Amino acid sequence: AIRLYLLIFVCAVTRISSNPLVDIVVDRYHIPRVCPREVQTEDFVRYHFNGTFYENGKQFDSSHDRGKAFISQVGLGRLISGMDRGLLGMCVSERRRITVPPHLAYGSIGAGGVIPPDSVLVYDVHLLDIWNPEDKVQIRTLSKPAGCSRGASASDFVRYHYNGSLLTDEAFDSSNETYDTYLGQGDLIKGLEEGLLGTCVGERRVIIVPPFLAYGEQGYGAGIPPQATLVFEVLMVDLFNPKDDLTVEVMEVPQGCTRRTVVGDYVRYHYNGTFQDGTLFDSSYQRNGTYNTYIGMGHVIQGMDKALQGLCMGEKRRIGIPPHLAYGEKGVGGLIPGSAVLIFHIHVIDFHNPKDSVQIRITHKPRDCNATSEADDLIKYRYNCSLMDGTLLYSSDHYDSPSVTTLGANKVIVGLEDGLRGMCVGERREVVVPPHWAHGENGAGDVPRSAVLLFELELVELQKGVPEGYMFVWLGDGPDPLFDAMDMNGDKEVPLEEFSEFIHRQVQEDKGRLRPGMEASSIIKDMFDNQDRNKDGKIVEEELMVKEVEDQVARDEL
C-alpha cells in the first residue's frame, strides 16, 4: 500500500462558525517510545475510542462502554473519511485525539438521531493492534547458543517456556512449567508452530503472530480478544524426535587403550547429568562416589546401558539420551520431567569382568635371575597401590622400610600374591588386580567398592622358604647316617651347641634351609628340643632313630 502522510494542523479552533475546519486536526498526545509499525492504507486496526461533540464535549459513542474494541480496515471507505485519514501513521499503544469536520464525517445529514447535521466530531483513540492480510509470522532472535547443531523441525517433540502478550504488552498467559507438544500435528496455533521451527535448545526468540494465524475473529477466552496479534517470547528447553538414537561425543581417550567395555563387564564411572539447557539434575561427584553397575543387564536406563559399551578406562564422553531411551513421558517424580532429553558427561574410572584374571606386565628384569619367588619364600618388596585413574591409595614409601611377607601365608590379597610370585630380586612389575582378587564389592579402608587396583612392584630381597609345618629342609639328600654327621666330635652324643653348629654349617654350604623370617637360634632350639626325647640336654642315636620312625609314620598316614 502507498503510504499517506498527514498534514497536521496545530492551530487551535475556537469557534466553528467563525473559523470552520477544512481538514482533520490530529493531536498525538501519547506516542510510545518504540514504534516498529505505523498504520497504512488497507491495514486492519483494533482500537478503543470515545466519541464526543466538539461543540459541547458531550459523548455520543464509546467502545469502552460497549466493552469491546472497534475493528475495521483503514482507507477503503469502511470508516468515515476523517477517521480513515486520522488513523494513518498511528502506532500501537499510541493515543491521539482526532477532530473531524462535518464534510469528512456525517455532513449536513447527520446520523440518525445520534449525530446532528454539520457536527464537528472528536475521537479520542487508543490503538491496540495493526495487521494486514499480507502479514507473515515475524521472528526476532534474542539469544542463541553458540554451536547450535540442530533446530526444531516438524514431527519433533519440543518443551519450551513462553510469555504471551498482546501488542500492547498486556500479558494473557505464561508457562509455569514447560509447554510440551509435538510440532506438525496441529496441536498449536499455526503461527506459533511456524515460529518454533528452527529454534535451538537454549535459544530465546520473539514470535509475532498475526490474528489470522492465531485465534482470528473468535479470540480465546477472556485474555485474547478477537482479531488480536499475539506476541510470544519463547525459551526452547528441550527437543527430540521419536526416531532419535542416543548421541555420543568422545571428549577424551587415553593413549594406549587396549581394551574396551563389553556387555557383562562391571564398570565404575563418574557422571554429571543435565538437561539440554544445562540444568544439573544429578551428579556422582556431589556424592563423592562412583556409580557402579553391570553393562547390558538392564540395571540402568536403556540409553546408558548402550552408551557404556565400547569405552576405555579413563575415557570421557558426552552422551545425549532421548526420553524413549531414558525415563519416557512420565519422568521421575520431581527430579526429571516427562519427555526430557538427558545429557550425561561420563568419566570411566575402571571396569572389569567377573572372569578376569590378574594381569602382570614386567617393566624391568635383571640379567642375572638365578632364583625367583615362590610359595613359602620370605620377600621384601616396594609397592605403590593406585586406582586405575592414577589415584594413589598406599605406598611402601610411606613407611621406613619395604614391606615383608611370606608367600602362601595368606598375608596379602590373592591378586597381589599372584603378582609377587616368580620375581627376581631387582625385578619390577605392574600388576592389575580385579576386585574379586582384591577387596571385592565391599572395598577396604581407602579402597572403594569393586575397585580395580594397580600395583607397581619391585622385589628388594628374597629368602627362600620351607614348606608349611617345617623349620628346616634339606636341599637334596641329607647325610647318611645322619647321627654320625651330627656327632662331629664322635662322642656318641650331640648337645645343643654341637647341634647348632651342625645346622648352621648345612645352611652355609647350601645343603639345607631354615625357615626365613624367624630367629635362627630360636628355630634350632625348637628343632633340638623336638629331637631330645628325654630332655636331658643331648641327643643320642636312639632318640634320633625313634623320631625318624615317627615322622615316617606321620607321612604315611598323610
GROMACS .gro file of C-alpha atoms in nm, residues 224-510:
model
  287
  224ILE     CA    1  -0.725  -1.287   2.388
  225PRO     CA    2  -0.978  -1.062   2.213
  226PRO     CA    3  -1.097  -1.119   1.856
  227GLN     CA    4  -0.851  -1.032   1.580
  228ALA     CA    5  -0.557  -0.997   1.819
  229THR     CA    6  -0.195  -1.012   1.712
  230LEU     CA    7  -0.008  -1.229   1.963
  231VAL     CA    8   0.349  -1.189   2.083
  232PHE     CA    9   0.527  -1.493   2.227
  233GLU     CA   10   0.864  -1.472   2.398
  234VAL     CA   11   0.990  -1.828   2.387
  235LEU     CA   12   1.277  -2.018   2.552
  236MET     CA   13   1.338  -2.360   2.399
  237VAL     CA   14   1.423  -2.602   2.679
  238ASP     CA   15   1.430  -2.937   2.504
  239LEU     CA   16   1.360  -3.109   2.175
  240PHE     CA   17   1.388  -3.455   2.029
  241ASN     CA   18   1.242  -3.677   1.762
  242PRO     CA   19   1.084  -4.017   1.832
  243LYS     CA   20   1.330  -4.164   1.582
  244ASP     CA   21   1.633  -4.025   1.763
  245ASP     CA   22   1.903  -4.259   1.887
  246LEU     CA   23   2.147  -4.167   2.159
  247THR     CA   24   2.428  -3.930   2.060
  248VAL     CA   25   2.788  -3.985   2.165
  249GLU     CA   26   3.064  -3.728   2.162
  250VAL     CA   27   3.408  -3.856   2.262
  251MET     CA   28   3.577  -3.589   2.472
  252GLU     CA   29   3.899  -3.767   2.576
  253VAL     CA   30   4.054  -4.109   2.516
  254PRO     CA   31   4.372  -4.214   2.700
  255GLN     CA   32   4.667  -4.324   2.487
  256GLY     CA   33   4.735  -4.695   2.467
  257CYS     CA   34   4.377  -4.811   2.514
  258THR     CA   35   4.389  -5.187   2.457
  259ARG     CA   36   4.054  -5.292   2.598
  260ARG     CA   37   3.701  -5.156   2.577
  261THR     CA   38   3.389  -5.233   2.775
  262VAL     CA   39   3.151  -5.505   2.657
  263VAL     CA   40   2.822  -5.648   2.779
  264GLY     CA   41   2.875  -5.830   3.108
  265ASP     CA   42   3.155  -5.603   3.231
  266TYR     CA   43   3.125  -5.425   3.562
  267VAL     CA   44   3.205  -5.053   3.531
  268ARG     CA   45   3.273  -4.773   3.779
  269TYR     CA   46   3.222  -4.424   3.643
  270HIS     CA   47   3.162  -4.066   3.746
  271TYR     CA   48   2.896  -3.854   3.578
  272ASN     CA   49   2.718  -3.522   3.570
  273GLY     CA   50   2.358  -3.544   3.448
  274THR     CA   51   2.196  -3.234   3.298
  275PHE     CA   52   1.905  -3.140   3.079
  276GLN     CA   53   1.972  -2.993   2.736
  277ASP     CA   54   1.959  -2.639   2.875
  278GLY     CA   55   2.245  -2.723   3.112
  279THR     CA   56   2.040  -2.759   3.431
  280LEU     CA   57   2.205  -3.017   3.659
  281PHE     CA   58   1.976  -3.287   3.795
  282ASP     CA   59   2.226  -3.537   3.936
  283SER     CA   60   2.599  -3.587   3.989
  284SER     CA   61   2.813  -3.870   4.126
  285TYR     CA   62   3.081  -3.613   4.205
  286GLN     CA   63   2.849  -3.444   4.453
  287ARG     CA   64   2.802  -3.778   4.629
  288ASN     CA   65   3.179  -3.832   4.625
  289GLY     CA   66   3.140  -4.183   4.488
  290THR     CA   67   3.135  -4.354   4.151
  291TYR     CA   68   2.825  -4.513   4.004
  292ASN     CA   69   2.888  -4.888   3.973
  293THR     CA   70   2.691  -5.126   3.754
  294TYR     CA   71   2.700  -5.420   3.517
  295ILE     CA   72   2.670  -5.333   3.149
  296GLY     CA   73   2.388  -5.460   2.930
  297MET     CA   74   2.185  -5.623   3.206
  298GLY     CA   75   1.911  -5.363   3.248
  299HIS     CA   76   2.037  -5.216   3.574
  300VAL     CA   77   2.043  -4.864   3.423
  301ILE     CA   78   1.825  -4.685   3.167
  302GLN     CA   79   1.836  -4.835   2.820
  303GLY     CA   80   2.030  -4.548   2.665
  304MET     CA   81   2.301  -4.559   2.933
  305ASP     CA   82   2.330  -4.936   2.903
  306LYS     CA   83   2.408  -4.885   2.537
  307ALA     CA   84   2.633  -4.581   2.589
  308LEU     CA   85   2.857  -4.766   2.837
  309GLN     CA   86   2.968  -5.016   2.574
  310GLY     CA   87   3.296  -4.966   2.388
  311LEU     CA   88   3.463  -4.740   2.646
  312CYS     CA   89   3.826  -4.734   2.761
  313MET     CA   90   3.945  -4.685   3.116
  314GLY     CA   91   3.986  -4.313   3.167
  315GLU     CA   92   3.771  -4.220   2.867
  316LYS     CA   93   3.539  -3.920   2.885
  317ARG     CA   94   3.224  -3.886   2.677
  318ARG     CA   95   2.920  -3.666   2.639
  319ILE     CA   96   2.607  -3.877   2.598
  320GLY     CA   97   2.268  -3.748   2.479
  321ILE     CA   98   1.979  -3.983   2.559
  322PRO     CA   99   1.629  -3.918   2.416
  323PRO     CA  100   1.339  -3.980   2.655
  324HIS     CA  101   1.225  -4.303   2.488
  325LEU     CA  102   1.565  -4.446   2.589
  326ALA     CA  103   1.555  -4.278   2.932
  327TYR     CA  104   1.253  -4.211   3.157
  328GLY     CA  105   0.990  -4.158   2.887
  329GLU     CA  106   0.678  -3.945   2.915
  330LYS     CA  107   0.641  -3.990   3.292
  331GLY     CA  108   0.988  -3.876   3.401
  332VAL     CA  109   1.094  -3.933   3.763
  333GLY     CA  110   0.899  -3.758   4.037
  334GLY     CA  111   1.006  -3.400   4.081
  335LEU     CA  112   1.357  -3.475   3.954
  336ILE     CA  113   1.323  -3.542   3.580
  337PRO     CA  114   1.029  -3.400   3.381
  338GLY     CA  115   0.835  -3.615   3.140
  339SER     CA  116   0.981  -3.642   2.788
  340ALA     CA  117   1.315  -3.493   2.891
  341VAL     CA  118   1.632  -3.545   2.691
  342LEU     CA  119   1.918  -3.626   2.930
  343ILE     CA  120   2.282  -3.527   2.885
  344PHE     CA  121   2.549  -3.722   3.071
  345HIS     CA  122   2.916  -3.629   3.091
  346ILE     CA  123   3.078  -3.956   3.199
  347HIS     CA  124   3.432  -4.047   3.304
  348VAL     CA  125   3.515  -4.416   3.323
  349ILE     CA  126   3.732  -4.488   3.628
  350ASP     CA  127   3.772  -4.862   3.574
  351PHE     CA  128   3.594  -5.175   3.462
  352HIS     CA  129   3.643  -5.548   3.485
  353ASN     CA  130   3.477  -5.874   3.402
  354PRO     CA  131   3.400  -6.135   3.670
  355LYS     CA  132   3.610  -6.379   3.465
  356ASP     CA  133   3.919  -6.154   3.464
  357SER     CA  134   4.247  -6.288   3.597
  358VAL     CA  135   4.537  -6.092   3.741
  359GLN     CA  136   4.733  -5.911   3.469
  360ILE     CA  137   5.111  -5.890   3.503
  361ARG     CA  138   5.344  -5.674   3.296
  362ILE     CA  139   5.718  -5.691   3.358
  363THR     CA  140   5.870  -5.345   3.328
  364HIS     CA  141   6.227  -5.440   3.426
  365LYS     CA  142   6.406  -5.771   3.472
  366PRO     CA  143   6.770  -5.808   3.579
  367ARG     CA  144   7.007  -6.002   3.353
  368ASP     CA  145   7.105  -6.235   3.636
  369CYS     CA  146   6.795  -6.410   3.760
  370ASN     CA  147   6.901  -6.727   3.939
  371ALA     CA  148   6.620  -6.752   4.191
  372THR     CA  149   6.256  -6.649   4.172
  373SER     CA  150   5.997  -6.606   4.442
  374GLU     CA  151   5.757  -6.888   4.518
  375ALA     CA  152   5.536  -7.020   4.795
  376ASP     CA  153   5.690  -7.017   5.145
  377ASP     CA  154   5.958  -6.766   5.045
  378LEU     CA  155   6.014  -6.462   5.261
  379ILE     CA  156   6.032  -6.149   5.048
  380LYS     CA  157   6.081  -5.776   5.085
  381TYR     CA  158   5.922  -5.556   4.822
  382ARG     CA  159   5.837  -5.197   4.740
  383TYR     CA  160   5.496  -5.108   4.604
  384ASN     CA  161   5.259  -4.832   4.501
  385CYS     CA  162   4.889  -4.918   4.506
  386SER     CA  163   4.666  -4.695   4.292
  387LEU     CA  164   4.323  -4.685   4.137
  388MET     CA  165   4.314  -4.706   3.760
  389ASP     CA  166   4.264  -4.330   3.731
  390GLY     CA  167   4.603  -4.277   3.899
  391THR     CA  168   4.475  -4.202   4.250
  392LEU     CA  169   4.745  -4.327   4.489
  393LEU     CA  170   4.600  -4.524   4.779
  394TYR     CA  171   4.901  -4.677   4.956
  395SER     CA  172   5.277  -4.690   4.912
  396SER     CA  173   5.567  -4.863   5.088
  397ASP     CA  174   5.746  -4.530   5.055
  398HIS     CA  175   5.517  -4.405   5.331
  399TYR     CA  176   5.700  -4.634   5.574
  400ASP     CA  177   6.058  -4.665   5.696
  401SER     CA  178   6.130  -4.992   5.518
  402PRO     CA  179   5.991  -5.212   5.239
  403SER     CA  180   5.701  -5.446   5.306
  404VAL     CA  181   5.775  -5.803   5.418
  405THR     CA  182   5.561  -6.109   5.364
  406THR     CA  183   5.580  -6.485   5.331
  407LEU     CA  184   5.429  -6.603   5.006
  408GLY     CA  185   5.148  -6.852   5.050
  409ALA     CA  186   5.075  -6.746   5.406
  410ASN     CA  187   4.758  -6.550   5.312
  411LYS     CA  188   4.901  -6.228   5.446
  412VAL     CA  189   4.822  -6.021   5.133
  413ILE     CA  190   4.528  -6.017   4.889
  414VAL     CA  191   4.524  -6.304   4.643
  415GLY     CA  192   4.586  -6.087   4.338
  416LEU     CA  193   4.894  -5.925   4.491
  417GLU     CA  194   5.023  -6.267   4.594
  418ASP     CA  195   4.997  -6.383   4.233
  419GLY     CA  196   5.178  -6.070   4.117
  420LEU     CA  197   5.466  -6.129   4.359
  421ARG     CA  198   5.534  -6.488   4.252
  422GLY     CA  199   5.809  -6.569   4.005
  423MET     CA  200   6.001  -6.245   4.061
  424CYS     CA  201   6.377  -6.198   4.070
  425VAL     CA  202   6.544  -5.961   4.310
  426GLY     CA  203   6.551  -5.623   4.135
  427GLU     CA  204   6.261  -5.709   3.903
  428ARG     CA  205   5.982  -5.453   3.861
  429ARG     CA  206   5.624  -5.522   3.757
  430GLU     CA  207   5.288  -5.359   3.701
  431VAL     CA  208   5.008  -5.579   3.827
  432VAL     CA  209   4.638  -5.513   3.762
  433VAL     CA  210   4.414  -5.684   4.017
  434PRO     CA  211   4.036  -5.709   3.955
  435PRO     CA  212   3.819  -5.663   4.264
  436HIS     CA  213   3.729  -6.032   4.301
  437TRP     CA  214   4.103  -6.095   4.357
  438ALA     CA  215   4.136  -5.783   4.575
  439HIS     CA  216   3.888  -5.629   4.822
  440GLY     CA  217   3.567  -5.722   4.640
  441GLU     CA  218   3.233  -5.548   4.644
  442ASN     CA  219   3.279  -5.402   4.992
  443GLY     CA  220   3.620  -5.239   4.945
  444ALA     CA  221   3.850  -5.184   5.243
  445GLY     CA  222   3.986  -4.868   5.403
  446ASP     CA  223   4.054  -4.620   5.124
  447VAL     CA  224   3.983  -4.882   4.857
  448PRO     CA  225   3.638  -4.815   4.701
  449ARG     CA  226   3.385  -5.087   4.646
  450SER     CA  227   3.452  -5.307   4.341
  451ALA     CA  228   3.771  -5.119   4.257
  452VAL     CA  229   4.034  -5.250   4.016
  453LEU     CA  230   4.379  -5.195   4.170
  454LEU     CA  231   4.711  -5.121   4.002
  455PHE     CA  232   5.028  -5.229   4.186
  456GLU     CA  233   5.375  -5.112   4.088
  457LEU     CA  234   5.610  -5.369   4.244
  458GLU     CA  235   5.984  -5.410   4.293
  459LEU     CA  236   6.133  -5.716   4.463
  460VAL     CA  237   6.407  -5.598   4.702
  461GLU     CA  238   6.507  -5.916   4.887
  462LEU     CA  239   6.432  -6.286   4.858
  463GLN     CA  240   6.485  -6.553   5.123
  464LYS     CA  241   6.393  -6.897   5.001
  465GLY     CA  242   6.144  -7.064   5.230
  466VAL     CA  243   6.047  -7.405   5.362
  467PRO     CA  244   5.710  -7.583   5.338
  468GLU     CA  245   5.439  -7.507   5.589
  469GLY     CA  246   5.495  -7.705   5.911
  470TYR     CA  247   5.872  -7.736   5.866
  471MET     CA  248   6.152  -7.545   6.032
  472PHE     CA  249   6.435  -7.687   5.822
  473VAL     CA  250   6.458  -7.870   5.489
  474TRP     CA  251   6.740  -8.046   5.308
  475LEU     CA  252   6.828  -7.911   4.966
  476GLY     CA  253   6.894  -8.253   4.828
  477ASP     CA  254   6.972  -8.574   5.012
  478GLY     CA  255   7.072  -8.534   5.374
  479PRO     CA  256   7.377  -8.706   5.530
  480ASP     CA  257   7.354  -9.082   5.580
  481PRO     CA  258   7.387  -9.182   5.852
  482LEU     CA  259   7.254  -8.855   5.991
  483PHE     CA  260   7.360  -8.908   6.354
  484ASP     CA  261   7.723  -8.964   6.263
  485ALA     CA  262   7.724  -8.634   6.070
  486MET     CA  263   7.568  -8.452   6.365
  487ASP     CA  264   7.812  -8.608   6.615
  488MET     CA  265   8.103  -8.406   6.487
  489ASN     CA  266   8.337  -8.495   6.781
  490GLY     CA  267   8.242  -8.865   6.776
  491ASP     CA  268   8.141  -8.889   7.144
  492LYS     CA  269   7.804  -9.052   7.065
  493GLU     CA  270   7.601  -8.761   7.197
  494VAL     CA  271   7.502  -8.423   7.048
  495PRO     CA  272   7.441  -8.131   7.284
  496LEU     CA  273   7.266  -7.809   7.172
  497GLU     CA  274   7.589  -7.629   7.085
  498GLU     CA  275   7.708  -7.911   6.860
  499PHE     CA  276   7.362  -7.944   6.701
  500SER     CA  277   7.350  -7.569   6.634
  501GLU     CA  278   7.695  -7.572   6.474
  502PHE     CA  279   7.590  -7.864   6.251
  503ILE     CA  280   7.272  -7.693   6.128
  504HIS     CA  281   7.449  -7.362   6.058
  505ARG     CA  282   7.712  -7.548   5.855
  506GLN     CA  283   7.442  -7.712   5.639
  507VAL     CA  284   7.285  -7.371   5.569
  508GLN     CA  285   7.623  -7.212   5.489
  509GLU     CA  286   7.708  -7.492   5.247
  510ASP     CA  287   7.362  -7.465   5.079
   0.00000   0.00000   0.00000
